[in-house]
PDB file of C-alpha atoms in Angstrom:
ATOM      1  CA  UNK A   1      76.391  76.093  92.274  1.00 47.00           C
ATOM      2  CA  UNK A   2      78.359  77.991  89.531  1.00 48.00           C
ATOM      3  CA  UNK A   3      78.476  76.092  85.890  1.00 54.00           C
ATOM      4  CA  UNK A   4      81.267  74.561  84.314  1.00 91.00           C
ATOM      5  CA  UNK A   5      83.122  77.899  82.889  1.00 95.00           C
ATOM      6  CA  UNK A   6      83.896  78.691  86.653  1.00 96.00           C
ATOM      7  CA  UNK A   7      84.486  75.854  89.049  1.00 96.00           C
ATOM      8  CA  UNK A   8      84.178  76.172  92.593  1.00 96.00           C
ATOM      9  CA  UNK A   9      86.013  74.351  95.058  1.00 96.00           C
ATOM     10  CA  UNK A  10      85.874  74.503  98.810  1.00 96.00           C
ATOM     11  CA  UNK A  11      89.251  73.593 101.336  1.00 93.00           C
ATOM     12  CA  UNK A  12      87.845  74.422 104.908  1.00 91.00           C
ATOM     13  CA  UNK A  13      86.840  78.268 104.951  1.00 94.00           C
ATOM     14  CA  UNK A  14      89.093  78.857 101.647  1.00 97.00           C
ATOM     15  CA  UNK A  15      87.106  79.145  98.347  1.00 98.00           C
ATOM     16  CA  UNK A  16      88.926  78.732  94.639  1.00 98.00           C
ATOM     17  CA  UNK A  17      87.322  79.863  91.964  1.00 98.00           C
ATOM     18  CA  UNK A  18      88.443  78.656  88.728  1.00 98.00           C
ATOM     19  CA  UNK A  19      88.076  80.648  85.269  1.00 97.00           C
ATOM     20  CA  UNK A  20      87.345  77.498  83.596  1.00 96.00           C
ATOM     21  CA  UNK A  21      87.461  77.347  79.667  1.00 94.00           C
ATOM     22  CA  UNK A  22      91.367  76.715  78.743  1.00 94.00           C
ATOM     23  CA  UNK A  23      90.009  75.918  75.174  1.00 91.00           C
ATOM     24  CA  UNK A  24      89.888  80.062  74.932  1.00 92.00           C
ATOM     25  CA  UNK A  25      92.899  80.407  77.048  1.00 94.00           C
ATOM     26  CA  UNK A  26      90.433  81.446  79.205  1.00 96.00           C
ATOM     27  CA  UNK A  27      88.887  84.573  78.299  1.00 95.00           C
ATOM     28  CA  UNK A  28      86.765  86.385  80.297  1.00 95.00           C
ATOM     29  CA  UNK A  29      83.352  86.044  77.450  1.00 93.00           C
ATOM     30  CA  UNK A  30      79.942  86.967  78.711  1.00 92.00           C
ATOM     31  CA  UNK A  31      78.896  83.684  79.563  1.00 93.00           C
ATOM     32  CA  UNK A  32      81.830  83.155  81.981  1.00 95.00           C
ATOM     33  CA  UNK A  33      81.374  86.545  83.613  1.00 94.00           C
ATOM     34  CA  UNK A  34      77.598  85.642  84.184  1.00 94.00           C
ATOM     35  CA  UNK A  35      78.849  82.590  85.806  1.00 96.00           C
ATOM     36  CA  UNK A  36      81.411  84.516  88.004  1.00 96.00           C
ATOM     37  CA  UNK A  37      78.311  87.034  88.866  1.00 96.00           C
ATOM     38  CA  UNK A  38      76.690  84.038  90.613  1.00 95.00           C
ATOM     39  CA  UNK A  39      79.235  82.276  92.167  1.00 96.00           C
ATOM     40  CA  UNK A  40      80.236  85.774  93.695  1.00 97.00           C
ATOM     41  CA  UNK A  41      76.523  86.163  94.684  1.00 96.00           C
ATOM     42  CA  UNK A  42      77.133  82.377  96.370  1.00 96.00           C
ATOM     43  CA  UNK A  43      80.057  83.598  98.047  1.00 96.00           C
ATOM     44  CA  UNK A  44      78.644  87.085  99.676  1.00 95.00           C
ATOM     45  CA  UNK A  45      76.052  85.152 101.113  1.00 94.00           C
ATOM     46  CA  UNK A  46      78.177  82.594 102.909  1.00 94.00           C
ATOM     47  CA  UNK A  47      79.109  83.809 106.617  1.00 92.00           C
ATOM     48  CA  UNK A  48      81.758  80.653 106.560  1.00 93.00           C
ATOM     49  CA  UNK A  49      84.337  81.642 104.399  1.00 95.00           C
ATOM     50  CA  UNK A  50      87.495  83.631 105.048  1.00 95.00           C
ATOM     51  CA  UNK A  51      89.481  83.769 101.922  1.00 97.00           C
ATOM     52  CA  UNK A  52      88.808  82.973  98.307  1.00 98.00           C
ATOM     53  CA  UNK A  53      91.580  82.282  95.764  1.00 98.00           C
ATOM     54  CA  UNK A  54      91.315  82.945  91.959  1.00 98.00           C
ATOM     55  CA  UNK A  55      92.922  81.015  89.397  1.00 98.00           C
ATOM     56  CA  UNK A  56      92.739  79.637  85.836  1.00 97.00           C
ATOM     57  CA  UNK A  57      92.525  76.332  84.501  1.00 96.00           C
ATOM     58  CA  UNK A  58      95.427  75.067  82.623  1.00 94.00           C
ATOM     59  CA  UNK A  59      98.374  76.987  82.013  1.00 93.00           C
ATOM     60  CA  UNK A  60      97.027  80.371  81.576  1.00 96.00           C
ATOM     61  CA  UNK A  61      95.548  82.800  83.865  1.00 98.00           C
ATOM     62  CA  UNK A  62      93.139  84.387  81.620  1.00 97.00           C
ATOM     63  CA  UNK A  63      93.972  85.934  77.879  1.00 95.00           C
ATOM     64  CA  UNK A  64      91.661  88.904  77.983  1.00 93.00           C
ATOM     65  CA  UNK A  65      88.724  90.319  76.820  1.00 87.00           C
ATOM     66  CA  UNK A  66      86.617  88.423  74.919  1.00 77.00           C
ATOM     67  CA  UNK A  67      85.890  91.374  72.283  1.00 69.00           C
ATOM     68  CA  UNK A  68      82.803  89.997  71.063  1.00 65.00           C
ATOM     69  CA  UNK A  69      81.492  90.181  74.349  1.00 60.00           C
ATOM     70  CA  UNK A  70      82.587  93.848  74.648  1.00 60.00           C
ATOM     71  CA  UNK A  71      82.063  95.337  71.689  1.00 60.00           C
ATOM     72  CA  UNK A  72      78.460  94.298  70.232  1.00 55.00           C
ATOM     73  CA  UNK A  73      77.486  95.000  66.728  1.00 56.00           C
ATOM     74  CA  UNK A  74      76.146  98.204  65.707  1.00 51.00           C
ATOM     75  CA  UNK A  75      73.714  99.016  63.395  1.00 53.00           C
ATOM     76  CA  UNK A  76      70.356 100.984  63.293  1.00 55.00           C
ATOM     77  CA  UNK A  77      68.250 101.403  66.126  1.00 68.00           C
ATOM     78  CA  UNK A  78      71.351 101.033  68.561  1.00 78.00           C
ATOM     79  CA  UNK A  79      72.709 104.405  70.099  1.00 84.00           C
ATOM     80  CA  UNK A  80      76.458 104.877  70.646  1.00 85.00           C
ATOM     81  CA  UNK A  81      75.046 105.482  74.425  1.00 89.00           C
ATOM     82  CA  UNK A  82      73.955 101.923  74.474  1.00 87.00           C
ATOM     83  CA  UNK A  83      76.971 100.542  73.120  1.00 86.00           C
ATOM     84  CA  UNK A  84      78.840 102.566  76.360  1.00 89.00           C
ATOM     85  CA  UNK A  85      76.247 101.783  78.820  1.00 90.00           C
ATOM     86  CA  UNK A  86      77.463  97.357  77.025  1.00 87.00           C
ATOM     87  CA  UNK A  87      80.668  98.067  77.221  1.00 88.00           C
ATOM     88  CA  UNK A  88      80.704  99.673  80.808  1.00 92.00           C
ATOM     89  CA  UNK A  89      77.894  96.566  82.197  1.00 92.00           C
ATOM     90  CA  UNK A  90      80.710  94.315  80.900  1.00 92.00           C
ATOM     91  CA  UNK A  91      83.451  96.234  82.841  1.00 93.00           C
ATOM     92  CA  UNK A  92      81.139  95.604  86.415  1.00 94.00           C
ATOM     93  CA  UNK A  93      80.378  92.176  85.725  1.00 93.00           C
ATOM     94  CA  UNK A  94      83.909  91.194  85.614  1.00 94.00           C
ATOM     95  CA  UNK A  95      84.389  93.630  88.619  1.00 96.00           C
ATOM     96  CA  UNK A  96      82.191  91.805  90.701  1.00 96.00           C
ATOM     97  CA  UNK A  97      85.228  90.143  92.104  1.00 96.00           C
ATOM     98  CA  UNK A  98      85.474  93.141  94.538  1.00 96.00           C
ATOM     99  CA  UNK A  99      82.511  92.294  95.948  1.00 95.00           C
ATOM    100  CA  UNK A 100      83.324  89.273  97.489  1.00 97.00           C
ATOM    101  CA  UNK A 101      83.478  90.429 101.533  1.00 95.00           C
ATOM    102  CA  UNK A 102      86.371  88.613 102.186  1.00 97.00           C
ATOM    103  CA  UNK A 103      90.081  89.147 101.249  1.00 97.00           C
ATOM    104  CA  UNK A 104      90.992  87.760  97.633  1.00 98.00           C
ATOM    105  CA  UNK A 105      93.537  86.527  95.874  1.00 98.00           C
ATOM    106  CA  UNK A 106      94.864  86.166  92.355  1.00 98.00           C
ATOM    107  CA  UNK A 107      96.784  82.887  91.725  1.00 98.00           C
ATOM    108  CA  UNK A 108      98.488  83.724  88.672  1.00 98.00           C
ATOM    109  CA  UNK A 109      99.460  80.272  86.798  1.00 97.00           C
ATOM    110  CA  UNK A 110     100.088  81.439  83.877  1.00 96.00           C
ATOM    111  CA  UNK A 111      99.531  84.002  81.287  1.00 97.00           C
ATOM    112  CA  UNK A 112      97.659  87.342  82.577  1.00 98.00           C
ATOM    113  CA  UNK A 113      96.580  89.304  79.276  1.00 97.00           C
ATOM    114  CA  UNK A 114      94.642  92.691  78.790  1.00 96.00           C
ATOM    115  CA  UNK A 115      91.166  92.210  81.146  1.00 95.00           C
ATOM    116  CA  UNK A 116      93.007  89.057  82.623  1.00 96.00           C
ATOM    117  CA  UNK A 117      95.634  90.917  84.087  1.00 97.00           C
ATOM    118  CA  UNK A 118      92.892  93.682  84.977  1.00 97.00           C
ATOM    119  CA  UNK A 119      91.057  90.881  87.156  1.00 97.00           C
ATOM    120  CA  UNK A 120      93.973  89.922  88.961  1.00 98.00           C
ATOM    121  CA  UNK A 121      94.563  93.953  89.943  1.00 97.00           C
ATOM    122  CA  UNK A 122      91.049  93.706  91.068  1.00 97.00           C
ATOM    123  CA  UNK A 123      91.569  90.855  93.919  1.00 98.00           C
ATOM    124  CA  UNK A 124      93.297  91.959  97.130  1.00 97.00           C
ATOM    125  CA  UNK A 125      96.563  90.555  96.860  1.00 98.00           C
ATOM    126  CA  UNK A 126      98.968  88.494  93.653  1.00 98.00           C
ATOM    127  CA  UNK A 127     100.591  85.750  93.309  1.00 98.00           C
ATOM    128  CA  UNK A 128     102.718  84.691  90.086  1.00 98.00           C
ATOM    129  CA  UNK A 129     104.522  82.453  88.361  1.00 98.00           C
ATOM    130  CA  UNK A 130     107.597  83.507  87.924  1.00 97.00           C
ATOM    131  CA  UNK A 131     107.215  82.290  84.122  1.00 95.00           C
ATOM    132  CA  UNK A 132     103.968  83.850  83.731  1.00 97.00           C
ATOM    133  CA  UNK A 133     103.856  87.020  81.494  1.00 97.00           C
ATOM    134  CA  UNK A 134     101.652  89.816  82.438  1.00 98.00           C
ATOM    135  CA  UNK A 135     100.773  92.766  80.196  1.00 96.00           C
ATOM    136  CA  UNK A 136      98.630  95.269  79.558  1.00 96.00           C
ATOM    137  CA  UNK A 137      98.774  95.308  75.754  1.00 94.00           C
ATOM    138  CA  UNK A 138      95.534  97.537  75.207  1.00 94.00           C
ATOM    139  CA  UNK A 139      97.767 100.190  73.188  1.00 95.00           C
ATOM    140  CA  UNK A 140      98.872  97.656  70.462  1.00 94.00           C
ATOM    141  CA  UNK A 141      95.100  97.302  68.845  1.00 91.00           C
ATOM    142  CA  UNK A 142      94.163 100.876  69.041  1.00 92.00           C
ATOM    143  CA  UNK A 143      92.251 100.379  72.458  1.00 92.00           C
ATOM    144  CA  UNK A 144      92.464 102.438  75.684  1.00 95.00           C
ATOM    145  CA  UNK A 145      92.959 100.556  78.491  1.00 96.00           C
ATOM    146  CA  UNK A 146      89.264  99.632  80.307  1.00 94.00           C
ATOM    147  CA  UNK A 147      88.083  97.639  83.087  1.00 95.00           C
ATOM    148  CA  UNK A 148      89.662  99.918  85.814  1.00 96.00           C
ATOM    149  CA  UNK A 149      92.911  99.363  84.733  1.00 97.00           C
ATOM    150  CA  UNK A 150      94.045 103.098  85.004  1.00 97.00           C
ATOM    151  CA  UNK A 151      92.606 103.364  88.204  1.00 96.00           C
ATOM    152  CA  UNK A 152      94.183 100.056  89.677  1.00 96.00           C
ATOM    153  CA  UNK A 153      97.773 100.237  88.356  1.00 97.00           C
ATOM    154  CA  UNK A 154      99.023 103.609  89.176  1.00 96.00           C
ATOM    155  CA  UNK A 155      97.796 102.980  92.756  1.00 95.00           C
ATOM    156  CA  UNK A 156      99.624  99.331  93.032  1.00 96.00           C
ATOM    157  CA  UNK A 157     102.871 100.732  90.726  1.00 97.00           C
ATOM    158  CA  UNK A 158     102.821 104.252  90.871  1.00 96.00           C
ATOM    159  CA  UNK A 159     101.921 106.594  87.813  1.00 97.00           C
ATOM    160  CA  UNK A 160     105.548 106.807  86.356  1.00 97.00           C
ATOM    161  CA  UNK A 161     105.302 102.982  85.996  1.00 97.00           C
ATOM    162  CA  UNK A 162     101.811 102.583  85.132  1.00 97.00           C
ATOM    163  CA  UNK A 163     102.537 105.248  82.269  1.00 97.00           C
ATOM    164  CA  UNK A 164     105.430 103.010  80.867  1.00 97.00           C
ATOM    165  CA  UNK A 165     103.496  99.685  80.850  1.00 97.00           C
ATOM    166  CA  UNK A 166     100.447 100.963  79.632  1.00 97.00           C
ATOM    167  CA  UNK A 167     102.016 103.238  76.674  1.00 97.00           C
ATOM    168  CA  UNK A 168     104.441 100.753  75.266  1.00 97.00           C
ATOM    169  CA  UNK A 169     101.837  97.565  76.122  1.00 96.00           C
ATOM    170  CA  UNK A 170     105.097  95.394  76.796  1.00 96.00           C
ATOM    171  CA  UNK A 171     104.428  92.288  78.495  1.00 97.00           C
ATOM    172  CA  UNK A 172     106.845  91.451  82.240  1.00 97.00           C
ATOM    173  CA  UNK A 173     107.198  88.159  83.545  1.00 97.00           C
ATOM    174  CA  UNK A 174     105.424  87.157  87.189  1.00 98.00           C
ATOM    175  CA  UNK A 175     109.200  87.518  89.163  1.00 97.00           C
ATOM    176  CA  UNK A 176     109.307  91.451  87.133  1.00 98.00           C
ATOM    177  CA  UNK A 177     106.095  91.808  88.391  1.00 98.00           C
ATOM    178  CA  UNK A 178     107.353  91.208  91.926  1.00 98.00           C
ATOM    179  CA  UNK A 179     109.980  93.578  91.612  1.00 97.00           C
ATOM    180  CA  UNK A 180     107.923  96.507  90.797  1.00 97.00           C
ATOM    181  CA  UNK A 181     104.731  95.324  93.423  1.00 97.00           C
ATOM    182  CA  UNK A 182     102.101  94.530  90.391  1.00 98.00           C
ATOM    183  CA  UNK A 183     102.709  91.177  92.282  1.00 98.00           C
ATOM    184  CA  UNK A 184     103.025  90.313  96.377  1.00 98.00           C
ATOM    185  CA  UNK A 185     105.337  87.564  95.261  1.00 97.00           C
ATOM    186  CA  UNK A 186     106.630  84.984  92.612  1.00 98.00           C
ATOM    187  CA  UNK A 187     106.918  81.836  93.029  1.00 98.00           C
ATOM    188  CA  UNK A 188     107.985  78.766  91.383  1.00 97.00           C
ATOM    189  CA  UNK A 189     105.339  77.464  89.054  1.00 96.00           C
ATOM    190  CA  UNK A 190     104.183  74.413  90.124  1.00 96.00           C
ATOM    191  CA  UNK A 191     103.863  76.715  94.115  1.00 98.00           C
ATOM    192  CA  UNK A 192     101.558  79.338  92.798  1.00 98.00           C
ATOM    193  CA  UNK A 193      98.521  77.257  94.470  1.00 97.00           C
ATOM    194  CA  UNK A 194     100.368  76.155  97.011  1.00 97.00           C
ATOM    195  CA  UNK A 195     101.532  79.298  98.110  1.00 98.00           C
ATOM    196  CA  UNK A 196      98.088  81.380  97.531  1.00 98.00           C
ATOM    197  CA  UNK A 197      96.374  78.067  99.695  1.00 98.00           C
ATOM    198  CA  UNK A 198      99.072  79.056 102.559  1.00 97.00           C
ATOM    199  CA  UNK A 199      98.134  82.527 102.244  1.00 98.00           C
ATOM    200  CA  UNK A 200      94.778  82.066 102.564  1.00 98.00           C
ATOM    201  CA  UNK A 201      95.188  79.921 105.241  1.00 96.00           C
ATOM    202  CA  UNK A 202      96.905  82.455 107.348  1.00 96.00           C
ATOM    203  CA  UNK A 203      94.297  85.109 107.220  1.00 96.00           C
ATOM    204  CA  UNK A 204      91.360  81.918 107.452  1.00 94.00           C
ATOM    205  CA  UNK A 205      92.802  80.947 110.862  1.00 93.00           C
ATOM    206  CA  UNK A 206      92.400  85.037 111.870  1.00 91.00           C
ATOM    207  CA  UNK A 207      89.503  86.807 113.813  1.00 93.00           C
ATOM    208  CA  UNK A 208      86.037  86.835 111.215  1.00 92.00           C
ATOM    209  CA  UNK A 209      84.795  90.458 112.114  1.00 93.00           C
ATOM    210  CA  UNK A 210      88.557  92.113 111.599  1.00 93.00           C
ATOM    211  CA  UNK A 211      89.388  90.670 108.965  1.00 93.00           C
ATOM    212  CA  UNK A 212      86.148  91.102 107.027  1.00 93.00           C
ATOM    213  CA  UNK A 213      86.226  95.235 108.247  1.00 94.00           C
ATOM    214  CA  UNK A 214      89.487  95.334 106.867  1.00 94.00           C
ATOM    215  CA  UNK A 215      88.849  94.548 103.624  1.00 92.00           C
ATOM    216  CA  UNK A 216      86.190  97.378 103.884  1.00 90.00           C
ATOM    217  CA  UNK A 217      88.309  99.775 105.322  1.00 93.00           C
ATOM    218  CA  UNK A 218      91.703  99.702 103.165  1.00 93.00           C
ATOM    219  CA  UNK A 219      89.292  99.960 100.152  1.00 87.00           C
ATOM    220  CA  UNK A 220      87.692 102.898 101.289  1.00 86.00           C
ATOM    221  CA  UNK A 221      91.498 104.274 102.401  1.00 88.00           C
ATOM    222  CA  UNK A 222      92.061 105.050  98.673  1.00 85.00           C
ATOM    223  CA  UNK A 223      89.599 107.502  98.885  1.00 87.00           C
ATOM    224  CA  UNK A 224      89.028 108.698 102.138  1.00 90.00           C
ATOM    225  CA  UNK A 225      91.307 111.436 104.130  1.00 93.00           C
ATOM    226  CA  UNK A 226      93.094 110.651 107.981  1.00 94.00           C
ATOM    227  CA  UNK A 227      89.939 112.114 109.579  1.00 95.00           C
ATOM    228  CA  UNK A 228      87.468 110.019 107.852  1.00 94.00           C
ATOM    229  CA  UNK A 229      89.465 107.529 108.287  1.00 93.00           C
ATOM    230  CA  UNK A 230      90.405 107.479 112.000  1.00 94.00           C
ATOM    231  CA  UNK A 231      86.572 107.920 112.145  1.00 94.00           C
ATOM    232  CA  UNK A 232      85.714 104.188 110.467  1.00 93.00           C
ATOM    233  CA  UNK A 233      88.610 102.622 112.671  1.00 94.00           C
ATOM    234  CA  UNK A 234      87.445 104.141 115.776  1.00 96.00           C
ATOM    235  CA  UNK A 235      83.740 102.156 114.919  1.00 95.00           C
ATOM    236  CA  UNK A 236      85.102  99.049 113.371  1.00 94.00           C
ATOM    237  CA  UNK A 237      87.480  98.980 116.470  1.00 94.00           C
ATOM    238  CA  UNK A 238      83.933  99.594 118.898  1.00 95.00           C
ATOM    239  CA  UNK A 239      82.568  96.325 117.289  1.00 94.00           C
ATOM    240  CA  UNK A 240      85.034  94.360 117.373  1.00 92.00           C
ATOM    241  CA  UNK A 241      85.854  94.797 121.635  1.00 91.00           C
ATOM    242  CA  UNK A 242      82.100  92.962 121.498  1.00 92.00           C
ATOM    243  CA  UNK A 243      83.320  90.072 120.725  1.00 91.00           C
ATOM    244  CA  UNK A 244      84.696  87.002 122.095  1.00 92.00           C
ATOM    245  CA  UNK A 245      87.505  86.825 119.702  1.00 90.00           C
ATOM    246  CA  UNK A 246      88.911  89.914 121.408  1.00 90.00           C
ATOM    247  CA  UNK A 247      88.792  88.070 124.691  1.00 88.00           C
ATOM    248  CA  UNK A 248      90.784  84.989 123.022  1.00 90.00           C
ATOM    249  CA  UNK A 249      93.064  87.001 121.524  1.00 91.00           C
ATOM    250  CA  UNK A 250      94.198  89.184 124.754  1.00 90.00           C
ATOM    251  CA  UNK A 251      94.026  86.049 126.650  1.00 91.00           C
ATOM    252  CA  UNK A 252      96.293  84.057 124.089  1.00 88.00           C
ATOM    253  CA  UNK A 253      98.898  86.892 123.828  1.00 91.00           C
ATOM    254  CA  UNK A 254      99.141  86.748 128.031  1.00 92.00           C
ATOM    255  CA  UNK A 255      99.553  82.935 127.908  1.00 89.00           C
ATOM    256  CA  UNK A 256     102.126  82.937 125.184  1.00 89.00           C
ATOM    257  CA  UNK A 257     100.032  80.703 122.450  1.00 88.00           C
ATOM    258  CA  UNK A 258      98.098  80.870 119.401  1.00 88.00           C
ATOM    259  CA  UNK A 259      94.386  82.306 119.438  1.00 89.00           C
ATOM    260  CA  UNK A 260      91.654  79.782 118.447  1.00 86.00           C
ATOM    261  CA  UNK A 261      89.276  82.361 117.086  1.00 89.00           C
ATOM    262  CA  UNK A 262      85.613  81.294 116.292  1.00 81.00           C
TER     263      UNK A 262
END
C-alpha cells in the first residue's frame, strides 16, 4: 500500500492517487516521489484497473519542486556529474507517472506550480478548476525549466505558446488553460473530481486490450513516422480481433445496444 504522502483510493476499476501533504502545498519532496514510485509499481502490476486519476489534497494541486530535494548540497568529494545524474534521478521519479499502463488523468483542484504543473503535462489528459492558476514560473528564480517541461508543452500548446509561458513565467487560470489546450476542460471547482471520475468512467467501461495499446501507441506517435506507425496499428489491431471483446462489440453495434466488455 502507498504511505500517507500519497493516498490511494480505489472506485471499481478507477484508481486516485492523492499527492498528500497540503501542509507543503503539496510539493513534490523526495519522500513523496518515493511513495508515488511504489504506488505506480502497485498500479502496473494490477491487470484490474482501467483509469487512474491524479489529484491533490486540499486546495492545491501541487506547488512545485521541492528544491531541497533537487538540488543537494555540494561540497568536496561530490562531482558536478553527480549532482546532474540527482537532479535528472529526481526528474524520472516524478515521471514515473507515465508508466502507469493505463490512461491518466490530472484532476487539477487547485494551484499547479513549476514541477506541479509539469506532473499534470505528464498524465494523459487535464482537468481544471477554472480558479486554479497554472504556471510555469521556472524563469523568475534563475532556473531553466526541467522535468520535461520543454518537451511536454510545445507538443500540447505549440512552440509559439510554450515560448511565451515559459519566458515571461506568468501564471493562467484552469478556464485560460482550456482555451489554449494545456487543459481538456475547466470545470467548476467543486466538479473537478466529479468530472475526472466521469471521465474515467467512460474509458473504464471500454474494451481492456484497446484501450491499454492505445495508450502505448499515441505515446510512441510523437516520435514515430506514418509507416512505423501504420506498422504498430496493423499488430495491435491483429491482437485485438483475438478477443472476445471484438465479438461483443460487433455484435452490440448490430443489435443497437451498449457492449458489456470483460
Amino acid at each position: 500500500m502507498a504511505g500517507s504522502l500519497i493516498l490511494k483510493q480505489r472506485q471499481d476499476r478507477i484508481v486516485t492517487l492523492t499527492l498528500n501533504n497540503p501542509d507543503r502545498r503539496n510539493a513534490l519532496s523526495m519522500d513523496l516521489v518515493d511513495e508515488l514510485i511504489s504506488a505506480v509499481d502497485e498500479l502496473k502490476a494490477d491487470n484490474e484497473i482501467r483509469a487512474v486519476i491524479l489529484t491533490g489534497s486540499g486546495k492545491v494541486f501541487s506547488s512545485g519542486g521541492d528544491i531541497t530535494s533537487m538540488m543537494p548540497q555540494s561540497g568536496e568529494g561530490i562531482s558536478d556529474d553527480a549532482l546532474i545524474k540527482h537532479i535528472k534521478d529526481y526528474y524520472l521519479k516524478n515521471l514515473s507517472v507515465m508508466d502507469i499502463p493505463v490512461p491518466t488523468i490530472a484532476a487539477i483542484n487547485g494551484h499547479a506550480i513549476g514541477a506541479g504543473c509539469t506532473i499534470a503535462l505528464a498524465c494523459d489528459m487535464r482537468i481544471a478548476s477554472k480558479n486554479a492558476k497554472l504556471g510555469l514560473g521556472f524563469v523568475k528564480i534563475g532556473l531553466h525549466p526541467g522535468m520535461g517541461t520543454t518537451y511536454f508543452l510545445p507538443r500540447l500548446i505549440g512552440t509559439a505558446r510554450a515560448y511565451e509561458l515559459l519566458l515571461t513565467g506568468e501564471l493562467i487560470t484552469g478556464e485560460e488553460a482550456a482555451q489554449i489546450g494545456l487543459v481538456n476542460r475547466a470545470v467548476e471547482p467543486d466538479q473537478v473530481m466529479e468530472s475526472a471520475l466521469e471521465l474515467a468512467g467512460k474509458i473504464s467501461r471500454g474494451p481492456d486490450l484497446p484501450i491499454r495499446k492505445m495508450k502505448l501507441s499515441i505515446g510512441k506517435s510523437l516520435t514515430r513516422n506514418l509507416e512505423e506507425t501504420l506498422d504498430l496499428e496493423s499488430q495491435i489491431q491483429f491482437e485485438c480481433s483475438k478477443t472476445d471483446d471484438l465479438i461483443e462489440g460487433i455484435t452490440a453495434f448490430i443489435e443497437r445496444r451498449d457492449p458489456f466488455f470483460k
